[in-house]
Amino acid sequence: GNSLSLSKDHYRICLSRAKKALSSKIFPQDSLEMIEKDISTTLPSLHIFHSQTGPLYEELKEMLCAWVVARSDEGLGYTPGAARIAAMLLINMPVQQGFVTMRNILDRHCLRSFYGGEGAREDVEAYYRIFDTLLADGMPKTIFF
């Protein structure tokens, strides 16, 4: 579903803003460097996201830059690991649909905590405490604290 009710044009709008920011050199350089590094380690054995020869490299990079722009309204930047999610979506659907899907998936509370940057650290720690407690309850003989 599309719980954020994003329009069909949402990707196009975010990508346009990202391209303008990139061409005017106001796109966050640290985010761009993280995107490049993340893409280089994303599904390397498939070679489809390789920077020189990968047929989906440019689409993945554009999708991630558009995602950064969409999150910038909330004061969030790029979070390492997002390239893997975007890549798996790109393999299975067109980029516009993948972008809307990614925005909706990563906006859910649990994943938003893990991809929400430094401000979500307390949420992540809470999820780990819950996981540890549930694991200890379910498998008490294998868990040693």
mmCIF file of C-alpha atoms in Angstrom:
data_model
loop_
_atom_site.group_PDB
_atom_site.id
_atom_site.type_symbol
_atom_site.label_atom_id
_atom_site.label_comp_id
_atom_site.label_asym_id
_atom_site.label_seq_id
_atom_site.Cartn_x
_atom_site.Cartn_y
_atom_site.Cartn_z
ATOM 1 C CA GLY A 1 0.000 0.000 0.000
ATOM 2 C CA ASN A 2 0.784 3.636 -0.093
ATOM 3 C CA SER A 3 0.115 4.675 3.504
ATOM 4 C CA LEU A 4 1.864 8.016 2.924
ATOM 5 C CA SER A 5 -0.503 8.710 -0.005
ATOM 6 C CA LEU A 6 2.384 9.726 -2.244
ATOM 7 C CA SER A 7 1.418 10.810 -5.749
ATOM 8 C CA LYS A 8 2.701 9.236 -8.945
ATOM 9 C CA ASP A 9 4.742 12.407 -9.483
ATOM 10 C CA HIS A 10 6.439 12.280 -6.081
ATOM 11 C CA TYR A 11 9.579 10.597 -7.414
ATOM 12 C CA ARG A 12 9.819 12.962 -10.382
ATOM 13 C CA ILE A 13 9.500 15.990 -8.078
ATOM 14 C CA CYS A 14 12.103 14.723 -5.592
ATOM 15 C CA LEU A 15 14.489 13.720 -8.380
ATOM 16 C CA SER A 16 14.149 17.144 -9.993
ATOM 17 C CA ARG A 17 14.984 18.821 -6.677
ATOM 18 C CA ALA A 18 17.950 16.458 -6.203
ATOM 19 C CA LYS A 19 19.313 17.183 -9.689
ATOM 20 C CA LYS A 20 19.023 20.933 -9.106
ATOM 21 C CA ALA A 21 20.841 20.574 -5.769
ATOM 22 C CA LEU A 22 23.556 18.433 -7.377
ATOM 23 C CA SER A 23 24.098 20.820 -10.296
ATOM 24 C CA SER A 24 24.236 23.877 -8.035
ATOM 25 C CA LYS A 25 26.590 22.064 -5.618
ATOM 26 C CA ILE A 26 24.251 22.436 -2.623
ATOM 27 C CA PHE A 27 23.475 18.715 -2.293
ATOM 28 C CA PRO A 28 25.032 17.524 0.995
ATOM 29 C CA GLN A 29 28.513 16.274 0.081
ATOM 30 C CA ASP A 30 28.646 13.846 3.013
ATOM 31 C CA SER A 31 25.381 12.242 1.858
ATOM 32 C CA LEU A 32 26.671 11.954 -1.707
ATOM 33 C CA GLU A 33 29.868 10.286 -0.491
ATOM 34 C CA MET A 34 27.869 7.856 1.678
ATOM 35 C CA ILE A 35 25.606 7.039 -1.280
ATOM 36 C CA GLU A 36 28.598 6.295 -3.534
ATOM 37 C CA LYS A 37 30.247 4.125 -0.876
ATOM 38 C CA ASP A 38 26.990 2.300 -0.112
ATOM 39 C CA ILE A 39 26.295 1.594 -3.788
ATOM 40 C CA SER A 40 29.801 0.182 -4.239
ATOM 41 C CA THR A 41 29.043 -2.500 -1.622
ATOM 42 C CA THR A 42 25.488 -3.217 -2.754
ATOM 43 C CA LEU A 43 25.016 -6.669 -4.276
ATOM 44 C CA PRO A 44 28.516 -6.569 -5.841
ATOM 45 C CA SER A 45 28.343 -10.085 -7.268
ATOM 46 C CA LEU A 46 25.446 -9.070 -9.531
ATOM 47 C CA HIS A 47 27.506 -6.285 -11.204
ATOM 48 C CA ILE A 48 24.321 -4.385 -12.117
ATOM 49 C CA PHE A 49 25.099 -1.535 -9.724
ATOM 50 C CA HIS A 50 28.784 -1.144 -10.659
ATOM 51 C CA SER A 51 29.633 2.538 -11.179
ATOM 52 C CA GLN A 52 31.173 2.120 -14.653
ATOM 53 C CA THR A 53 29.359 -0.847 -16.164
ATOM 54 C CA GLY A 54 26.195 -1.415 -14.143
ATOM 55 C CA PRO A 55 22.975 -0.862 -16.069
ATOM 56 C CA LEU A 56 21.074 0.104 -12.908
ATOM 57 C CA TYR A 57 23.800 2.195 -11.263
ATOM 58 C CA GLU A 58 22.463 5.574 -12.372
ATOM 59 C CA GLU A 59 18.861 4.726 -11.484
ATOM 60 C CA LEU A 60 19.935 3.564 -8.015
ATOM 61 C CA LYS A 61 22.008 6.689 -7.413
ATOM 62 C CA GLU A 62 19.187 8.958 -8.593
ATOM 63 C CA MET A 63 16.675 7.103 -6.435
ATOM 64 C CA LEU A 64 18.875 7.499 -3.353
ATOM 65 C CA CYS A 65 19.518 11.191 -4.051
ATOM 66 C CA ALA A 66 15.772 11.744 -4.431
ATOM 67 C CA TRP A 67 15.247 9.888 -1.130
ATOM 68 C CA VAL A 68 17.713 12.233 0.596
ATOM 69 C CA VAL A 69 15.837 15.242 -0.775
ATOM 70 C CA ALA A 70 12.489 13.802 0.351
ATOM 71 C CA ARG A 71 13.890 13.294 3.865
ATOM 72 C CA SER A 72 15.607 16.679 3.990
ATOM 73 C CA ASP A 73 12.275 18.321 4.805
ATOM 74 C CA GLU A 74 12.440 16.397 8.104
ATOM 75 C CA GLY A 75 16.086 17.265 8.725
ATOM 76 C CA LEU A 76 17.254 13.746 7.844
ATOM 77 C CA GLY A 77 20.056 12.834 5.461
ATOM 78 C CA TYR A 78 21.309 9.592 3.995
ATOM 79 C CA THR A 79 21.537 6.492 6.152
ATOM 80 C CA PRO A 80 23.981 3.728 5.168
ATOM 81 C CA GLY A 81 22.246 0.534 4.167
ATOM 82 C CA ALA A 82 19.426 2.212 2.284
ATOM 83 C CA ALA A 83 21.082 1.331 -1.036
ATOM 84 C CA ARG A 84 20.467 -2.369 -0.416
ATOM 85 C CA ILE A 85 16.758 -1.829 0.072
ATOM 86 C CA ALA A 86 16.531 0.450 -2.958
ATOM 87 C CA ALA A 87 18.532 -2.015 -5.068
ATOM 88 C CA MET A 88 16.245 -4.929 -4.244
ATOM 89 C CA LEU A 89 13.230 -2.809 -5.131
ATOM 90 C CA LEU A 90 14.821 -1.663 -8.419
ATOM 91 C CA ILE A 91 15.478 -5.254 -9.428
ATOM 92 C CA ASN A 92 11.770 -6.003 -9.052
ATOM 93 C CA MET A 93 9.902 -2.864 -10.137
ATOM 94 C CA PRO A 94 10.214 0.416 -12.041
ATOM 95 C CA VAL A 95 12.117 3.182 -10.260
ATOM 96 C CA GLN A 96 9.046 5.376 -9.591
ATOM 97 C CA GLN A 97 7.176 2.513 -7.965
ATOM 98 C CA GLY A 98 10.294 1.434 -6.082
ATOM 99 C CA PHE A 99 10.765 4.943 -4.710
ATOM 100 C CA VAL A 100 7.196 5.177 -3.402
ATOM 101 C CA THR A 101 7.513 1.674 -1.945
ATOM 102 C CA MET A 102 10.802 2.549 -0.262
ATOM 103 C CA ARG A 103 9.393 5.742 1.229
ATOM 104 C CA ASN A 104 6.410 3.827 2.614
ATOM 105 C CA ILE A 105 8.466 0.911 3.964
ATOM 106 C CA LEU A 106 11.084 3.054 5.661
ATOM 107 C CA ASP A 107 8.478 5.352 7.190
ATOM 108 C CA ARG A 108 7.039 2.571 9.346
ATOM 109 C CA HIS A 109 8.019 3.040 12.960
ATOM 110 C CA CYS A 110 10.436 0.133 13.363
ATOM 111 C CA LEU A 111 12.372 0.728 10.142
ATOM 112 C CA ARG A 112 12.170 4.492 10.585
ATOM 113 C CA SER A 113 14.066 3.979 13.828
ATOM 114 C CA PHE A 114 16.862 2.125 12.052
ATOM 115 C CA TYR A 115 17.009 4.512 9.078
ATOM 116 C CA GLY A 116 16.224 7.726 10.968
ATOM 117 C CA GLY A 117 19.766 8.826 11.663
ATOM 118 C CA GLU A 118 21.345 9.694 14.989
ATOM 119 C CA GLY A 119 18.105 11.065 16.444
ATOM 120 C CA ALA A 120 16.562 7.593 16.456
ATOM 121 C CA ARG A 121 19.320 5.937 18.518
ATOM 122 C CA GLU A 122 17.104 5.584 21.612
ATOM 123 C CA ASP A 123 14.374 3.888 19.547
ATOM 124 C CA VAL A 124 16.896 1.421 18.125
ATOM 125 C CA GLU A 125 18.197 0.609 21.589
ATOM 126 C CA ALA A 126 14.624 0.047 22.783
ATOM 127 C CA TYR A 127 13.986 -2.383 19.909
ATOM 128 C CA TYR A 128 17.142 -4.307 20.806
ATOM 129 C CA ARG A 129 16.086 -4.522 24.464
ATOM 130 C CA ILE A 130 12.667 -5.842 23.414
ATOM 131 C CA PHE A 131 14.296 -8.365 21.074
ATOM 132 C CA ASP A 132 16.697 -9.553 23.786
ATOM 133 C CA THR A 133 13.826 -9.969 26.254
ATOM 134 C CA LEU A 134 11.675 -11.906 23.786
ATOM 135 C CA LEU A 135 14.613 -14.072 22.758
ATOM 136 C CA ALA A 136 15.472 -14.846 26.377
ATOM 137 C CA ASP A 137 11.823 -15.755 27.084
ATOM 138 C CA GLY A 138 11.599 -17.974 24.009
ATOM 139 C CA MET A 139 14.986 -19.645 24.293
ATOM 140 C CA PRO A 140 16.073 -19.398 27.945
ATOM 141 C CA LYS A 141 18.646 -22.199 27.795
ATOM 142 C CA THR A 142 20.616 -20.643 24.939
ATOM 143 C CA ILE A 143 20.746 -17.058 26.163
ATOM 144 C CA PHE A 144 23.379 -16.082 28.705
ATOM 145 C CA PHE A 145 23.521 -12.470 29.858
#
